[in-house]
mmCIF file with all atom_site columns, C-alpha atoms in Angstrom:
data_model
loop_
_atom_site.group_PDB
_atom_site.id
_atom_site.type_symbol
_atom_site.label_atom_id
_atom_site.label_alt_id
_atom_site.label_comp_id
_atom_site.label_asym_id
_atom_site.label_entity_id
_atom_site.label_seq_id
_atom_site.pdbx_PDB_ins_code
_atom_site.Cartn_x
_atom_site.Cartn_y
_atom_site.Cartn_z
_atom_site.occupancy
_atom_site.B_iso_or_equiv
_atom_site.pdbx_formal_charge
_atom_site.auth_seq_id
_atom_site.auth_comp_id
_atom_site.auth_asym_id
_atom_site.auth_atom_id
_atom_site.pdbx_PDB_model_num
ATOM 1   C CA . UNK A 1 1   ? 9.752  12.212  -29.959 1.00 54.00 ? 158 UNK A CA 1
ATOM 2   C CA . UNK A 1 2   ? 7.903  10.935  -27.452 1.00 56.00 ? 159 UNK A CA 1
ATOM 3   C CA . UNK A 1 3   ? 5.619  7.584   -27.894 1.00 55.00 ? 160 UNK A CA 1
ATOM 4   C CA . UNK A 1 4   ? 2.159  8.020   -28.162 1.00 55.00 ? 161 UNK A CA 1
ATOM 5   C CA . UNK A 1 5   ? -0.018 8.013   -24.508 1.00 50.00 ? 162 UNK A CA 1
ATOM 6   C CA . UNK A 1 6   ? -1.662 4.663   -25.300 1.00 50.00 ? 163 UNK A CA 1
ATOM 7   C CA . UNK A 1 7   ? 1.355  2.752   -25.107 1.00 54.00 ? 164 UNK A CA 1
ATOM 8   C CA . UNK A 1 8   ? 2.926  3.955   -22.455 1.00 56.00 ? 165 UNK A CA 1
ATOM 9   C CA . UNK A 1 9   ? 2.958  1.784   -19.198 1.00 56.00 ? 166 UNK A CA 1
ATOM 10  C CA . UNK A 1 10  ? 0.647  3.566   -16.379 1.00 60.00 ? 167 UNK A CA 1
ATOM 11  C CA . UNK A 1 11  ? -0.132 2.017   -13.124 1.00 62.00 ? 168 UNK A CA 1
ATOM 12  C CA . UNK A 1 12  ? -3.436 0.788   -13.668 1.00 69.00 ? 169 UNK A CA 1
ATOM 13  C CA . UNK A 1 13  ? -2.421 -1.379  -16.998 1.00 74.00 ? 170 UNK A CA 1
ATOM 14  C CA . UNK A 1 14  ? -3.094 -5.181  -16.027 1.00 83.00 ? 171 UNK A CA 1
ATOM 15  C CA . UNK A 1 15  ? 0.444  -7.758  -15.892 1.00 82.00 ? 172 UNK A CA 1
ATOM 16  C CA . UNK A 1 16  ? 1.491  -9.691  -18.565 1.00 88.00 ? 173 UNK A CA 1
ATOM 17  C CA . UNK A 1 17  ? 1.751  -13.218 -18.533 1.00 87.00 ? 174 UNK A CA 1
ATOM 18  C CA . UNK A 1 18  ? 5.555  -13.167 -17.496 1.00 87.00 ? 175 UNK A CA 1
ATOM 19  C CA . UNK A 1 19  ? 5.304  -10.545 -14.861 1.00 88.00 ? 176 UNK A CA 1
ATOM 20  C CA . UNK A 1 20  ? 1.892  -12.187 -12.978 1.00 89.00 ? 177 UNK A CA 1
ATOM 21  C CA . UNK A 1 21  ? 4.392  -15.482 -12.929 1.00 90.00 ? 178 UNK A CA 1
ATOM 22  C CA . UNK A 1 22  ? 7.617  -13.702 -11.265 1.00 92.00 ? 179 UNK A CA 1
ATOM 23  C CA . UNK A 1 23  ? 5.019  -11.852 -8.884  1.00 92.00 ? 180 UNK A CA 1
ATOM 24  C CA . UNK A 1 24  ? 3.520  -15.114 -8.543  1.00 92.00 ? 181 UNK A CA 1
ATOM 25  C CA . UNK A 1 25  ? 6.707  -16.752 -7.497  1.00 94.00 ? 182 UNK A CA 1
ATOM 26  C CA . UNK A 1 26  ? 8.290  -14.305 -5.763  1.00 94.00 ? 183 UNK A CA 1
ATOM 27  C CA . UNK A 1 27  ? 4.892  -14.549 -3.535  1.00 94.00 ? 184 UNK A CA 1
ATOM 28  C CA . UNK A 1 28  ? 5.256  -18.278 -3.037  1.00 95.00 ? 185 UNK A CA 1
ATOM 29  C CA . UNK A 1 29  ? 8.607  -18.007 -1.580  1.00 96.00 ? 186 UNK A CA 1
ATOM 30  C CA . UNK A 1 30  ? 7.942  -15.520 0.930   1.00 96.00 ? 187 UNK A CA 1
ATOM 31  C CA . UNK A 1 31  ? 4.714  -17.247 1.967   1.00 95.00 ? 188 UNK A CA 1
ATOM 32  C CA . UNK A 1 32  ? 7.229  -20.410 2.126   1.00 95.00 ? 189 UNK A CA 1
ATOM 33  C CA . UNK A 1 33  ? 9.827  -18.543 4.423   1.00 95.00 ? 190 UNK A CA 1
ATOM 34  C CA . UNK A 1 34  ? 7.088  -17.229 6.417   1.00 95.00 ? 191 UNK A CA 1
ATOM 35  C CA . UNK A 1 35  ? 5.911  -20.705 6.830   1.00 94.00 ? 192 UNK A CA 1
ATOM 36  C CA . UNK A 1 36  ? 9.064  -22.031 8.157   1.00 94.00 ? 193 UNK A CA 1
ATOM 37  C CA . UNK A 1 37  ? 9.786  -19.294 10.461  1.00 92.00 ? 194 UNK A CA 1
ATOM 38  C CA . UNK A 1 38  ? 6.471  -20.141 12.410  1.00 92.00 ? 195 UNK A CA 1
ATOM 39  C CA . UNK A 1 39  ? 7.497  -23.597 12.051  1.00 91.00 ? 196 UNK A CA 1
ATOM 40  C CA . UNK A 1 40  ? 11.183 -23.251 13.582  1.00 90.00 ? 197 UNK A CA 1
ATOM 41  C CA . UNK A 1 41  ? 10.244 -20.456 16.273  1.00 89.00 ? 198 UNK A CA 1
ATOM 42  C CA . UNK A 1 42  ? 8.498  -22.296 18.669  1.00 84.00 ? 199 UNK A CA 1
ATOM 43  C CA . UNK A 1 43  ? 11.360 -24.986 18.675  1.00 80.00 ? 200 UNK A CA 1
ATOM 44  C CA . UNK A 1 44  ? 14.345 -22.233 18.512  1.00 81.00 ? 201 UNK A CA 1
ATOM 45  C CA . UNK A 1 45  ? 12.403 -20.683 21.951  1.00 78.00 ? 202 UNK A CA 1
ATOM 46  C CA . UNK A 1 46  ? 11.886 -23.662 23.723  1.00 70.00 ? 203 UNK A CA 1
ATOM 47  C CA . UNK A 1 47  ? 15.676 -24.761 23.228  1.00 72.00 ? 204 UNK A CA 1
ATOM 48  C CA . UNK A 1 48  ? 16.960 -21.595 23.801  1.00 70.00 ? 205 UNK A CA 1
ATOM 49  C CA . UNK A 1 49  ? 17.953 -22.142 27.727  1.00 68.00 ? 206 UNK A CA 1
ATOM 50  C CA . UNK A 1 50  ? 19.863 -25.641 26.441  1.00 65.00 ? 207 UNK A CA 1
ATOM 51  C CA . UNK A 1 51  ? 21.881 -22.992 24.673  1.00 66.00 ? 208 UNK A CA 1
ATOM 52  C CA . UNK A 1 52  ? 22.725 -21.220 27.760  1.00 73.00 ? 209 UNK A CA 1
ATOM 53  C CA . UNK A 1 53  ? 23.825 -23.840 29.430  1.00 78.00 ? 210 UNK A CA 1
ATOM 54  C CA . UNK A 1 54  ? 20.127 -25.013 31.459  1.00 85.00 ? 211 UNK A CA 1
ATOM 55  C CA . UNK A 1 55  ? 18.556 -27.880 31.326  1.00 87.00 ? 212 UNK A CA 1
ATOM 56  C CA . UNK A 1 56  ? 14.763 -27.323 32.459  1.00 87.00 ? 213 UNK A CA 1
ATOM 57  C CA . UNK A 1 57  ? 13.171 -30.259 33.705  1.00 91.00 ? 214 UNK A CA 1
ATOM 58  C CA . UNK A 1 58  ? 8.995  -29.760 33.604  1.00 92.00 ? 215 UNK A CA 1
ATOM 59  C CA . UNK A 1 59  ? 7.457  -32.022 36.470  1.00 93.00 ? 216 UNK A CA 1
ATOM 60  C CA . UNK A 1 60  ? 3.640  -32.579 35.874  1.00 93.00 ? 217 UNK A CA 1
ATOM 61  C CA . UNK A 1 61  ? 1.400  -33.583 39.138  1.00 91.00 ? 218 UNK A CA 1
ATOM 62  C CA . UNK A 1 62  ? 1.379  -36.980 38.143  1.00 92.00 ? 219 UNK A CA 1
ATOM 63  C CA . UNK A 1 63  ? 5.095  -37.229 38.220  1.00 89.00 ? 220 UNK A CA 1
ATOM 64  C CA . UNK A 1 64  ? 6.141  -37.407 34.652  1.00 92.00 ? 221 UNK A CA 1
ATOM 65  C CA . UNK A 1 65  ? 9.186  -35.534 33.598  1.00 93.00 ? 222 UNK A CA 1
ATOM 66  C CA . UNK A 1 66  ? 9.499  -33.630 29.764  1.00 92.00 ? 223 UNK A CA 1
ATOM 67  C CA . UNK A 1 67  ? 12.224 -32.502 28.431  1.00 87.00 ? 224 UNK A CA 1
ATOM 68  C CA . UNK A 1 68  ? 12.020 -30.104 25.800  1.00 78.00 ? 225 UNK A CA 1
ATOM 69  C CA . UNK A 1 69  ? 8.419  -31.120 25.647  1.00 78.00 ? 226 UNK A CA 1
ATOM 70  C CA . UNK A 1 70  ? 9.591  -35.403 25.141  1.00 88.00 ? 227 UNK A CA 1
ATOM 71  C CA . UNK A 1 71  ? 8.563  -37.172 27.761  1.00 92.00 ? 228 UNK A CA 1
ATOM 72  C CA . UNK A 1 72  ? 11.821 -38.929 30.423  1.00 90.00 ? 229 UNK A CA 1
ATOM 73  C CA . UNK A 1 73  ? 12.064 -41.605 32.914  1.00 90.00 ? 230 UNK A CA 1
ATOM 74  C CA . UNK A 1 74  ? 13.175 -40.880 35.847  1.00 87.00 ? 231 UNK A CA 1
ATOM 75  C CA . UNK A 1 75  ? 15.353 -43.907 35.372  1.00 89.00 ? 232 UNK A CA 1
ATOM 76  C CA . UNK A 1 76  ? 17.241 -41.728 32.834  1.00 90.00 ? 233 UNK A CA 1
ATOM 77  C CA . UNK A 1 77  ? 17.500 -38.582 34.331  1.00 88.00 ? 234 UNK A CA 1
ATOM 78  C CA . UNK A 1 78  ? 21.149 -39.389 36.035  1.00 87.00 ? 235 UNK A CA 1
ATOM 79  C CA . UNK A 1 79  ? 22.477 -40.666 32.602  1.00 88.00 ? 236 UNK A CA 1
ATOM 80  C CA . UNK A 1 80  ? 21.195 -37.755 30.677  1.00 87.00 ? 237 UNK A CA 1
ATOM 81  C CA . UNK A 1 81  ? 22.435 -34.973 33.612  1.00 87.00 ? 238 UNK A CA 1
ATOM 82  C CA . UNK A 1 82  ? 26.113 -36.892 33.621  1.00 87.00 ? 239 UNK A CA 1
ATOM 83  C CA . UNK A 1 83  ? 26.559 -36.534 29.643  1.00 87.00 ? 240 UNK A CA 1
ATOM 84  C CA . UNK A 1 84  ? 24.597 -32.751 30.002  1.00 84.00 ? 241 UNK A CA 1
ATOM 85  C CA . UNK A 1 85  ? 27.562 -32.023 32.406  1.00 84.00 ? 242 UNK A CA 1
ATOM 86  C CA . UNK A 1 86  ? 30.375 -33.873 30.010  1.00 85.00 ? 243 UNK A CA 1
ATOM 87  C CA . UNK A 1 87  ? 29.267 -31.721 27.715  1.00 82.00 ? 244 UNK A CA 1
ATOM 88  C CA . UNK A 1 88  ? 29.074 -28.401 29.461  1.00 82.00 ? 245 UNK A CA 1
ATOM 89  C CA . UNK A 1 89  ? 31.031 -28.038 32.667  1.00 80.00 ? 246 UNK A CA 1
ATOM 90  C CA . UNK A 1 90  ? 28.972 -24.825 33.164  1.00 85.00 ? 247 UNK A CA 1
ATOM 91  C CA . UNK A 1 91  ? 25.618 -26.652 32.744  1.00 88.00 ? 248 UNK A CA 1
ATOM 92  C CA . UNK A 1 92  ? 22.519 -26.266 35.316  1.00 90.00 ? 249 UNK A CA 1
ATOM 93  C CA . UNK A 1 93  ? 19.728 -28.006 35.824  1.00 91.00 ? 250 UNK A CA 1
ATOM 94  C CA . UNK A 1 94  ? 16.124 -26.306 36.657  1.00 91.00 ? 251 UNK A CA 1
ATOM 95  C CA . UNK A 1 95  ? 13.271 -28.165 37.923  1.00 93.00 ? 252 UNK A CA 1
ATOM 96  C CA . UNK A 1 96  ? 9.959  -26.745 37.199  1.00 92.00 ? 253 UNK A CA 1
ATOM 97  C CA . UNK A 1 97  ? 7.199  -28.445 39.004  1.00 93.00 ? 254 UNK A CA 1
ATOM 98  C CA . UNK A 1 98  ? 3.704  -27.375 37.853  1.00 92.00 ? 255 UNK A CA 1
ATOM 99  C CA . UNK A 1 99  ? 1.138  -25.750 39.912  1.00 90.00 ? 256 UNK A CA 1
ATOM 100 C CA . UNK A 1 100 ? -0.631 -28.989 40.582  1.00 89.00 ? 257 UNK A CA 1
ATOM 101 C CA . UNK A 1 101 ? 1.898  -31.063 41.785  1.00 91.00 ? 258 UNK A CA 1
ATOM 102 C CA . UNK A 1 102 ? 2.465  -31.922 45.498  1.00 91.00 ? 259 UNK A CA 1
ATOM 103 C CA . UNK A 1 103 ? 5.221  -30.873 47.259  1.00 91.00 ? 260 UNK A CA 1
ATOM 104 C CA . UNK A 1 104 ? 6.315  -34.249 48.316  1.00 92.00 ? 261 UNK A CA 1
ATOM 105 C CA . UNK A 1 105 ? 6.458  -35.069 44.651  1.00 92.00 ? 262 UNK A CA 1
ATOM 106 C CA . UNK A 1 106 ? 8.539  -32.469 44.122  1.00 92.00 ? 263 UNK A CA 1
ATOM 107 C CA . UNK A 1 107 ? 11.242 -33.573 47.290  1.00 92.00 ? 264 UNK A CA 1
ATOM 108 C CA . UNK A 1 108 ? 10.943 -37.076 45.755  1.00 91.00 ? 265 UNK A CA 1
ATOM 109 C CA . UNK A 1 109 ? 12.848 -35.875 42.107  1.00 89.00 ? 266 UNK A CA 1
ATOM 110 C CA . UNK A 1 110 ? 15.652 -33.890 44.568  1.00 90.00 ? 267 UNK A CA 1
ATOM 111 C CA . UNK A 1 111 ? 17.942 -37.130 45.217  1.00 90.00 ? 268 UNK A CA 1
ATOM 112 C CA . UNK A 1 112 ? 17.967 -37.480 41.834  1.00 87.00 ? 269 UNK A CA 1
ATOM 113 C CA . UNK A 1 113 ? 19.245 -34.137 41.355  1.00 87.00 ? 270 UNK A CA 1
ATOM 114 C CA . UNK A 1 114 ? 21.856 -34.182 43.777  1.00 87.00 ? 271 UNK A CA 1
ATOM 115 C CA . UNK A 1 115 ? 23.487 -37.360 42.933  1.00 83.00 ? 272 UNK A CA 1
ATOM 116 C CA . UNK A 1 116 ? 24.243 -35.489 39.196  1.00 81.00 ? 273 UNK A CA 1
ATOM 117 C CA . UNK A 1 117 ? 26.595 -33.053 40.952  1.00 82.00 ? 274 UNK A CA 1
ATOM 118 C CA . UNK A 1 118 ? 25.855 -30.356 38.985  1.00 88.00 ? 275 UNK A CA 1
ATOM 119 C CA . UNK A 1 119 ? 24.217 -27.322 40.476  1.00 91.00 ? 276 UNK A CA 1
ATOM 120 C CA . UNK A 1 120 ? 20.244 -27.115 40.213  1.00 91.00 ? 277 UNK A CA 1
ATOM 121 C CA . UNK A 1 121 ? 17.551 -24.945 41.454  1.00 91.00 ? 278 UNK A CA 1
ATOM 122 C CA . UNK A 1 122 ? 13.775 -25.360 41.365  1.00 92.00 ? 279 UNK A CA 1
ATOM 123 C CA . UNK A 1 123 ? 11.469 -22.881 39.719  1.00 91.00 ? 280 UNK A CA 1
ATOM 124 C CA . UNK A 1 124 ? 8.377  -22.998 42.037  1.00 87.00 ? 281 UNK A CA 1
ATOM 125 C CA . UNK A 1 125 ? 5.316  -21.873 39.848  1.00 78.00 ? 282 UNK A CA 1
ATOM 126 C CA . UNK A 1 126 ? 3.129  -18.599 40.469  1.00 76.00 ? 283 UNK A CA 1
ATOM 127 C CA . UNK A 1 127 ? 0.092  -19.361 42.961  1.00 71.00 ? 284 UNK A CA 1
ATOM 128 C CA . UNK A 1 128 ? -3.368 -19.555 41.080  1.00 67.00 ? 285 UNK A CA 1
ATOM 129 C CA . UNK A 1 129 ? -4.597 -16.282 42.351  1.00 73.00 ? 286 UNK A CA 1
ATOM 130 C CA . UNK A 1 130 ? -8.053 -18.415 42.962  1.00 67.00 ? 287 UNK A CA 1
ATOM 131 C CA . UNK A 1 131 ? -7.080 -19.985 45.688  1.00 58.00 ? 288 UNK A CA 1
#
């Protein structure tokens, strides 16, 4: 025997109590993962070159360094490359000047480079198409 039509469960009955709260939670946890994925991304792709084995230098116009978006002294720069290169004998170092920086900026950061010992290159930028 079948039970009768009104209590049977169709898709349009409302939750109970205990079923809103497990959708309810369930909810809150993937919102909360989904959170922390946009949180971690942007730091996982920015440190994904450290990972293989490049160090990328960014060189603003006024001369300041970043690395991995923190701000360096040029006075560190050898320390940091010698320990980079303890660490990894495979390590390289990129120097990425941005558009508005001079050139002579640029040639004044390449003794500091060289005295490292470990091979580097320089990423020129893309010319503004403006100009």
């Amino acid at each position: 025997m079948t039970p009768p039509l009104a209590s049977q469960r169709t898709g349009t009955d409302p939750l109970s109590a205990p079923e809103q709260g497990l959708w309810l939670a369930l909810l809150g946890a993937a919102l909360g993962l989904f959170s922390l994925a946009l949180l971690l991304l942007p730091q996982q792709l920015a440190q994904a070159p450290a990972h293989r084995g490049l160090v990328v230098l960014h060189l603003a116009a006024d001369g300041s360094l970043r690395l991995w978006n923190r701000p360096l002294s040029p006075q560190q720069l050898p320390g940091l490359l010698q320990q980079a290169g303890r660490l990894n004998s495979q390590v390289r170092v990129r120097l990425i000047p941005s558009p508005a920086t001079p050139w002579a900026m640029v040639q004044r950061f390449i003794p500091l480079l060289e005295v490292s010992a470990l091979p580097f290159e320089i990423q020129l930028p893309v010319p503004d198409p403006a100009s």
